[in-house]
Tab-separated table of C-alpha atoms in Angstrom:
chain	number	residue	atom	x	y	z
A	171	MET	CA	-48.575	23.367	26.457
A	172	LYS	CA	-47.745	24.412	22.822
A	173	LYS	CA	-45.524	27.101	24.215
A	174	LEU	CA	-43.599	24.550	26.355
A	175	THR	CA	-43.008	22.298	23.180
A	176	ILE	CA	-41.673	25.196	21.250
A	177	LEU	CA	-39.302	26.404	24.048
A	178	PHE	CA	-38.013	22.759	24.582
A	179	ALA	CA	-37.426	22.529	20.857
A	180	PHE	CA	-35.459	25.866	20.903
A	181	VAL	CA	-33.365	25.030	24.033
A	182	ALA	CA	-32.508	21.606	22.280
A	183	PHE	CA	-31.511	23.500	19.081
A	184	VAL	CA	-29.250	25.717	20.890
A	185	ALA	CA	-27.650	22.925	22.882
A	186	LEU	CA	-26.956	20.853	19.955
A	187	SER	CA	-25.504	24.158	18.004
A	188	LEU	CA	-23.222	25.190	20.527
A	189	GLY	CA	-22.459	22.420	22.746
A	190	CYS	CA	-21.884	19.169	20.615
A	191	VAL	CA	-24.255	17.363	23.119
A	192	ALA	CA	-24.807	14.246	20.802
A	193	PRO	CA	-21.524	13.236	18.976
A	194	VAL	CA	-22.103	12.309	15.343
A	195	SER	CA	-20.350	8.929	14.573
A	196	ALA	CA	-18.344	8.788	11.251
A	197	SER	CA	-19.808	7.255	8.231
A	198	THR	CA	-18.622	3.397	8.112
A	199	GLU	CA	-19.430	3.313	4.289
A	200	GLU	CA	-16.368	1.844	2.341
A	201	GLU	CA	-15.035	3.936	-0.544
A	202	PRO	CA	-16.160	2.750	-3.956
A	203	MET	CA	-13.802	0.615	-5.980
A	204	ILE	CA	-12.635	2.446	-9.129
A	205	ASN	CA	-11.540	0.233	-12.113
A	206	LEU	CA	-8.098	1.668	-13.026
A	207	PHE	CA	-8.136	-0.412	-16.482
A	208	ALA	CA	-11.105	1.756	-17.745
A	209	SER	CA	-8.984	4.116	-19.758
A	210	LYS	CA	-5.522	3.105	-21.225
A	211	SER	CA	-4.675	6.892	-21.503
A	212	ASP	CA	-4.476	6.983	-17.420
A	213	TRP	CA	-1.382	4.877	-17.680
A	214	MET	CA	2.246	5.597	-18.929
A	215	GLN	CA	4.580	2.915	-20.155
A	216	SER	CA	8.276	1.961	-20.050
A	217	THR	CA	8.672	-1.279	-22.177
A	218	GLY	CA	12.283	-1.452	-23.022
A	219	ASN	CA	12.577	-4.670	-24.900
A	220	GLY	CA	9.458	-5.993	-23.542
A	221	GLU	CA	5.722	-5.631	-24.118
A	222	ILE	CA	2.679	-4.254	-22.443
A	223	THR	CA	-0.687	-4.492	-24.035
A	224	PHE	CA	-4.222	-3.754	-23.099
A	225	ASP	CA	-7.000	-6.060	-24.095
A	226	ASP	CA	-10.537	-6.838	-22.989
A	227	SER	CA	-9.291	-8.763	-19.991
A	228	GLY	CA	-6.810	-6.074	-18.751
A	229	ILE	CA	-3.104	-5.618	-18.988
A	230	THR	CA	-0.638	-8.213	-20.163
A	231	MET	CA	2.966	-7.806	-19.487
A	232	THR	CA	5.806	-9.762	-21.266
A	233	PRO	CA	9.067	-8.558	-19.752
A	234	ILE	CA	12.484	-8.569	-20.984
A	235	ASN	CA	14.761	-7.199	-18.252
A	236	THR	CA	12.584	-4.285	-16.837
A	237	ILE	CA	9.160	-3.072	-17.867
A	238	GLY	CA	6.448	-1.281	-16.069
A	239	THR	CA	3.330	0.935	-16.316
A	240	ALA	CA	2.296	3.815	-14.032
A	241	TYR	CA	-1.237	4.907	-13.374
A	242	VAL	CA	-0.843	8.637	-13.486
A	243	ALA	CA	-4.448	9.972	-13.428
A	244	ASN	CA	-4.503	10.037	-9.763
A	245	LYS	CA	-2.349	9.544	-6.692
A	246	MET	CA	-3.202	7.421	-3.507
A	247	GLY	CA	-2.633	8.352	0.021
A	248	GLN	CA	-4.556	5.713	2.207
A	249	GLY	CA	-6.774	3.341	0.526
A	250	LYS	CA	-7.259	-0.367	-0.829
A	251	ILE	CA	-5.691	-1.837	-4.218
A	252	SER	CA	-7.411	-4.929	-5.454
A	253	PHE	CA	-6.320	-6.842	-8.447
A	254	THR	CA	-6.243	-10.408	-9.811
A	255	TYR	CA	-3.406	-11.893	-11.895
A	256	GLN	CA	-2.497	-15.183	-13.635
A	257	VAL	CA	0.947	-16.208	-14.880
A	258	GLU	CA	1.628	-17.965	-18.172
A	259	TYR	CA	4.790	-19.529	-19.300
A	260	ALA	CA	6.549	-20.378	-22.648
A	261	GLN	CA	5.690	-23.845	-24.081
A	262	GLY	CA	8.080	-26.278	-22.275
A	263	VAL	CA	8.763	-24.214	-19.285
A	264	ASP	CA	7.885	-25.299	-15.809
A	265	PRO	CA	6.379	-23.034	-13.220
A	266	PHE	CA	8.847	-21.897	-10.571
A	267	LYS	CA	9.579	-24.043	-7.585
A	268	SER	CA	11.470	-23.085	-4.366
A	269	ASP	CA	14.092	-25.671	-4.978
A	270	GLN	CA	15.119	-24.224	-8.354
A	271	ASP	CA	17.996	-22.010	-8.924
A	272	ASN	CA	18.920	-19.239	-11.167
A	273	TYR	CA	15.465	-17.923	-11.695
A	274	GLN	CA	15.558	-14.166	-11.660
A	275	VAL	CA	12.037	-13.007	-12.370
A	276	PHE	CA	9.526	-11.127	-10.146
A	277	PHE	CA	6.724	-8.815	-10.876
A	278	GLY	CA	4.454	-6.707	-8.470
A	279	VAL	CA	2.661	-3.549	-7.624
A	280	LEU	CA	4.356	-0.426	-6.582
A	281	PHE	CA	2.459	2.340	-4.400
A	282	SER	CA	3.111	5.497	-2.460
A	283	ASN	CA	5.604	6.259	-5.147
A	284	SER	CA	6.048	10.073	-4.462
A	285	PRO	CA	9.259	11.533	-5.774
A	286	ALA	CA	10.215	14.996	-4.735
A	287	ASN	CA	12.129	15.632	-7.784
A	288	ILE	CA	9.592	14.455	-10.591
A	289	VAL	CA	7.183	17.210	-11.060
A	290	SER	CA	4.953	15.616	-13.597
A	291	PRO	CA	4.242	11.901	-13.866
A	292	ASN	CA	6.133	9.759	-16.291
A	293	ALA	CA	6.734	6.196	-17.026
A	294	ALA	CA	9.822	6.222	-15.155
A	295	LEU	CA	7.628	5.838	-12.169
A	296	SER	CA	7.017	2.417	-12.935
A	297	ILE	CA	10.749	1.593	-12.523
A	298	PRO	CA	11.849	2.036	-8.979
A	299	TRP	CA	15.414	2.812	-9.688
A	300	GLU	CA	14.688	5.282	-12.346
A	301	ALA	CA	12.727	7.381	-9.875
A	302	PRO	CA	15.118	8.451	-7.089
A	303	GLY	CA	13.615	10.020	-4.085
A	304	GLY	CA	10.369	8.265	-4.478
A	305	TYR	CA	10.757	5.491	-1.885
A	306	PRO	CA	8.000	3.289	-3.092
A	307	TYR	CA	6.500	0.452	-1.561
A	308	MET	CA	6.311	-2.470	-3.774
A	309	LEU	CA	4.280	-5.750	-3.180
A	310	ALA	CA	6.639	-8.238	-4.957
A	311	PHE	CA	6.201	-11.832	-6.114
A	312	ASP	CA	9.833	-12.590	-6.007
A	313	THR	CA	12.160	-15.368	-7.014
A	314	GLU	CA	15.323	-12.953	-6.535
A	315	VAL	CA	18.194	-13.962	-4.126
A	316	GLN	CA	20.749	-11.309	-3.311
A	317	GLY	CA	23.979	-12.076	-1.636
A	318	ASN	CA	23.532	-15.957	-1.383
A	319	GLU	CA	23.179	-15.977	2.347
A	320	PRO	CA	21.328	-19.295	3.424
A	321	ASP	CA	18.408	-17.485	5.516
A	322	ARG	CA	18.028	-14.945	2.352
A	323	ALA	CA	17.775	-17.858	-0.097
A	324	LYS	CA	14.566	-19.048	1.600
A	325	GLN	CA	12.792	-15.670	1.707
A	326	VAL	CA	11.204	-16.032	-1.880
A	327	GLY	CA	7.597	-15.504	-2.650
A	328	LEU	CA	5.341	-12.783	-1.581
A	329	THR	CA	7.235	-10.019	-0.150
A	330	LEU	CA	6.957	-6.369	0.677
A	331	ARG	CA	9.793	-3.912	-0.185
A	332	ARG	CA	10.290	-0.226	0.599
A	333	TYR	CA	12.896	1.184	-1.820
A	334	GLN	CA	15.546	3.532	-0.800
A	335	ALA	CA	16.577	6.709	-2.564
A	336	GLY	CA	18.489	5.203	-5.545
A	337	GLY	CA	16.202	2.337	-5.871
A	338	SER	CA	17.916	-0.883	-7.089
A	339	HIS	CA	18.477	-3.504	-4.353
A	340	ASP	CA	19.152	-1.294	-1.313
A	341	TYR	CA	15.591	-1.574	0.237
A	342	THR	CA	13.846	-2.684	3.362
A	343	ARG	CA	11.916	-6.069	3.021
A	344	TRP	CA	9.225	-7.839	4.835
A	345	SER	CA	8.989	-11.573	3.627
A	346	SER	CA	5.906	-13.707	4.116
A	347	VAL	CA	8.265	-16.751	4.045
A	348	GLU	CA	10.811	-17.366	6.961
A	349	PRO	CA	11.493	-13.623	7.664
A	350	THR	CA	14.435	-12.562	9.680
A	351	ASP	CA	15.735	-9.351	11.539
A	352	ALA	CA	18.983	-8.830	9.716
A	353	THR	CA	21.078	-6.892	7.474
A	354	TYR	CA	22.281	-8.567	4.193
A	355	ILE	CA	24.763	-7.279	1.453
A	356	ASN	CA	23.498	-7.585	-2.160
A	357	ASP	CA	25.386	-8.606	-5.241
A	358	SER	CA	26.562	-4.925	-5.757
A	359	GLY	CA	28.099	-4.880	-2.225
A	360	VAL	CA	25.226	-2.670	-0.825
A	361	LYS	CA	23.541	-3.303	2.423
A	362	TYR	CA	19.630	-3.834	2.605
A	363	GLU	CA	17.385	-4.646	5.447
A	364	SER	CA	15.148	-7.622	6.123
A	365	LYS	CA	12.606	-7.299	8.876
A	366	ILE	CA	9.969	-9.530	10.647
A	367	PRO	CA	6.432	-8.487	9.749
A	368	ALA	CA	3.721	-7.922	12.453
A	369	PHE	CA	1.924	-10.909	10.919
A	370	TYR	CA	2.847	-13.166	8.115
A	371	LYS	CA	1.338	-16.407	6.662
A	372	PRO	CA	3.783	-17.934	3.848
A	373	VAL	CA	2.922	-17.540	0.422
A	374	THR	CA	5.547	-19.650	-1.449
A	375	LEU	CA	6.768	-19.616	-5.186
A	376	GLU	CA	4.704	-22.612	-5.820
A	377	GLN	CA	1.561	-20.658	-4.832
A	378	CYS	CA	2.116	-17.319	-6.250
A	379	PHE	CA	4.125	-18.504	-9.407
A	380	ASP	CA	1.673	-21.097	-10.564
A	381	THR	CA	-0.761	-20.887	-13.656
A	382	VAL	CA	-3.611	-20.360	-11.483
A	383	GLU	CA	-5.702	-17.018	-11.298
A	384	HIS	CA	-4.955	-15.293	-7.949
A	385	SER	CA	-6.735	-12.377	-6.276
A	386	VAL	CA	-4.754	-9.791	-4.083
A	387	ASP	CA	-5.822	-7.169	-1.753
A	388	ILE	CA	-3.595	-4.357	-0.238
A	389	GLU	CA	-4.897	-2.020	2.296
A	390	VAL	CA	-2.922	0.937	3.197
A	391	LYS	CA	-3.648	3.138	6.321
A	392	ASN	CA	-1.607	5.594	8.559
A	393	LEU	CA	-1.407	5.060	12.329
A	394	TYR	CA	-0.549	8.178	14.780
A	395	THR	CA	0.025	8.001	18.309
A	396	ALA	CA	-1.630	11.314	18.657
A	397	LYS	CA	-4.748	9.648	17.750
A	398	GLY	CA	-4.310	6.965	20.100
A	399	ASP	CA	-2.574	4.414	17.990
A	400	GLU	CA	0.430	2.318	19.588
A	401	LYS	CA	2.958	3.610	16.873
A	402	ASP	CA	3.483	6.383	14.360
A	403	ALA	CA	3.460	4.036	11.255
A	404	VAL	CA	2.030	3.146	7.931
A	405	GLN	CA	0.293	-0.124	8.248
A	406	ILE	CA	-0.123	-2.305	5.102
A	407	ASP	CA	-2.194	-5.443	5.098
A	408	VAL	CA	-2.179	-7.849	2.409
A	409	TRP	CA	-4.659	-10.717	1.500
A	410	PHE	CA	-3.897	-13.506	-1.018
A	411	ASP	CA	-6.699	-15.481	-2.348
A	412	GLY	CA	-8.896	-14.043	0.454
A	413	GLU	CA	-6.632	-14.865	3.228
A	414	LEU	CA	-4.512	-12.396	5.179
A	415	CYS	CA	-0.897	-13.088	4.565
A	416	LEU	CA	0.995	-10.128	5.517
A	417	THR	CA	0.687	-7.204	7.978
A	418	VAL	CA	3.556	-4.631	8.199
A	419	VAL	CA	3.603	-1.834	10.673
A	420	ASP	CA	6.377	0.415	9.078
A	421	GLU	CA	7.317	2.929	11.745
A	422	MET	CA	7.751	6.494	10.743
A	423	PRO	CA	9.653	8.492	10.367
A	424	PHE	CA	12.505	6.274	8.909
A	425	GLU	CA	16.051	7.137	7.782
A	426	GLY	CA	16.569	8.033	4.037
A	427	GLU	CA	18.995	10.037	2.415
A	428	ASP	CA	19.049	13.120	-0.078
A	429	LEU	CA	22.333	13.988	-2.023
A	430	GLY	CA	24.184	11.954	0.216
A	431	GLU	CA	22.557	13.575	3.575
A	432	VAL	CA	20.812	11.409	6.079
A	433	ILE	CA	17.293	12.866	6.362
A	434	GLU	CA	14.269	11.471	8.028
A	435	LEU	CA	11.350	10.729	5.891
A	436	ASP	CA	7.549	10.054	6.569
A	437	LYS	CA	5.314	7.910	4.022
A	438	ARG	CA	2.408	9.545	5.748
A	439	ASP	CA	3.064	13.150	4.501
A	440	ALA	CA	2.618	12.639	0.712
A	441	ASP	CA	0.299	10.829	-1.752
A	442	GLY	CA	1.891	8.588	-4.294
A	443	TYR	CA	1.344	6.964	-7.822
A	444	ILE	CA	0.590	3.375	-8.612
A	445	ALA	CA	2.576	1.065	-10.962
A	446	LEU	CA	2.687	-2.439	-12.371
A	447	TYR	CA	6.200	-3.690	-12.581
A	448	ALA	CA	7.926	-6.903	-14.041
A	449	TYR	CA	11.304	-8.120	-14.476
A	450	ASP	CA	12.632	-11.062	-16.427
A	451	GLY	CA	16.497	-11.898	-15.943
A	452	PHE	CA	16.650	-15.319	-17.520
A	453	ASN	CA	19.842	-16.847	-18.880
A	454	LEU	CA	20.516	-15.018	-22.507
A	455	THR	CA	21.786	-18.266	-23.787
A	456	ASP	CA	18.203	-19.894	-23.658
A	457	LEU	CA	15.723	-17.324	-25.133
A	458	SER	CA	12.713	-19.696	-24.704
A	459	LEU	CA	12.880	-18.953	-21.061
A	460	TRP	CA	12.183	-15.209	-21.613
A	461	ASP	CA	8.491	-15.711	-22.921
A	462	TYR	CA	6.643	-15.462	-19.737
A	463	LYS	CA	3.636	-13.457	-19.301
A	464	VAL	CA	1.733	-11.790	-16.356
A	465	HIS	CA	-2.004	-11.290	-17.118
A	466	PHE	CA	-3.576	-8.607	-14.664
A	467	LYS	CA	-6.985	-9.412	-15.338
A	468	SER	CA	-8.447	-6.473	-12.975
A	469	PHE	CA	-7.091	-3.676	-11.112
A	470	GLN	CA	-9.346	-1.669	-8.785
A	471	VAL	CA	-8.416	1.054	-6.340
A	472	ALA	CA	-10.568	2.556	-3.351
A	473	PHE	CA	-8.926	5.966	-2.832
A	474	GLY	CA	-9.143	6.818	0.831
A	475	GLU	CA	-8.087	9.765	2.791
A	476	SER	CA	-5.327	11.884	1.295
A	477	ASN	CA	-2.090	12.073	3.120
A	478	GLU	CA	-1.436	15.520	2.024
A	479	GLY	CA	-2.547	18.159	4.641
A	480	ALA	CA	-3.890	15.265	6.930
A	481	ALA	CA	-1.868	16.131	10.075
A	482	PRO	CA	-2.476	14.287	13.219
A	483	VAL	CA	-5.071	15.896	15.410
A	484	THR	CA	-4.227	16.012	19.050
A	485	PRO	CA	-7.083	14.562	21.104
A	486	SER	CA	-9.079	17.099	23.059
A	487	THR	CA	-8.688	17.133	26.912
A	488	SER	CA	-11.828	19.049	27.354
A	489	GLY	CA	-14.143	16.000	26.809
A	490	GLY	CA	-17.393	15.487	24.738
A	491	GLY	CA	-15.726	15.524	21.512
A	492	CYS	CA	-15.242	19.359	21.487
A	493	SER	CA	-12.350	21.763	22.074
A	494	GLY	CA	-11.082	25.296	23.245
A	495	SER	CA	-14.179	28.084	23.564
A	496	ILE	CA	-16.655	25.794	22.015
A	497	ALA	CA	-16.204	23.321	24.609
A	498	GLY	CA	-16.628	26.239	27.242
A	499	ILE	CA	-19.907	27.234	25.268
A	500	SER	CA	-20.981	23.656	25.424
A	501	SER	CA	-20.730	23.522	29.281
A	502	LEU	CA	-22.421	26.709	29.667
A	503	ALA	CA	-25.122	25.665	27.315
A	504	GLY	CA	-25.694	22.416	29.159
A	505	LEU	CA	-25.915	24.377	32.466
A	506	GLY	CA	-28.469	26.873	30.795
A	507	VAL	CA	-30.636	24.006	29.543
A	508	ALA	CA	-30.665	22.268	32.931
A	509	ALA	CA	-31.571	25.499	34.684
A	510	LEU	CA	-34.188	26.490	32.218
A	511	ALA	CA	-35.614	22.887	32.303
A	512	ALA	CA	-35.989	23.320	35.988
A	513	VAL	CA	-37.686	26.616	35.830
A	514	ILE	CA	-40.151	25.254	33.326
A	515	MET	CA	-40.845	22.322	35.532
A	516	LYS	CA	-41.554	24.398	38.295
A	517	ASN	CA	-43.743	26.556	36.499
A	518	LYS	CA	-45.613	23.715	35.253
A	519	LYS	CA	-46.315	22.353	38.699
A	520	ARG	CA	-47.873	25.776	39.578
């Protein structure tokens, strides 16, 4: 009887080794969140006339025109970004409201900033139009209206942008507030796209520009038809104060340009830097309006699967989770196990 037990154990070992008899499920544990504010030296700053300060509660940004700081210690492919922020205004300045005009203020988080022509990271990564070729995404809290079209004027609040090669205002945007499928002309005469997200719940100026502390989560993952997804795309989900407010399925590849030539680009092919950015374009004649601050009180990232070298895998047609010659060996191993078991049981009956 002991010999039969040993023989069965040996046969099972051979079957598992060669045949992938019992597929092992992937780990479902979430990647750990890393505090990106733990080290000031991991950030590079571009302050201009504004100010960026580190303190016990995180980073405070006081912008004059454009300022930003880029996290350069590591790139992110897929993953999750979580942060909290709170806006502070100068004394006598009211929080922004949707019915107010002439506010040109916004701030946000850039990610997937992977410029091909920047070999080493630098502070310019925090300013989208100073990093040509990067095509970064930006989750923007946006008061900015370009072009003065009536529909566009309503699309302020929480917005996702994907910048073009030269940055500035020629971007693709998905607004959480009254989005449209349209092409607009910005104040510089350049076309930019507006698209309707796969899901959206309005986050208005009154919500995201008040003086309350808010939490934001951004999850980035790649989709591949070769892996069974409906589209080749980058999917970006955004939660505001714990509620899902935006899902963007950005189909890949998309048309970009390089040195004036139209090229196809795929954001799933490279990892990119993360940055914080803020802009203040208040009227120069009233300097009291310039003094507003954005306090980023926490900033954590779970670095998921890298985009670099993560080409899609064509599903196997041989079944059982194995492919090629291994699958053939698997079938033979399975037949061998069955045959050997039959012989053992026959001998046992004798």
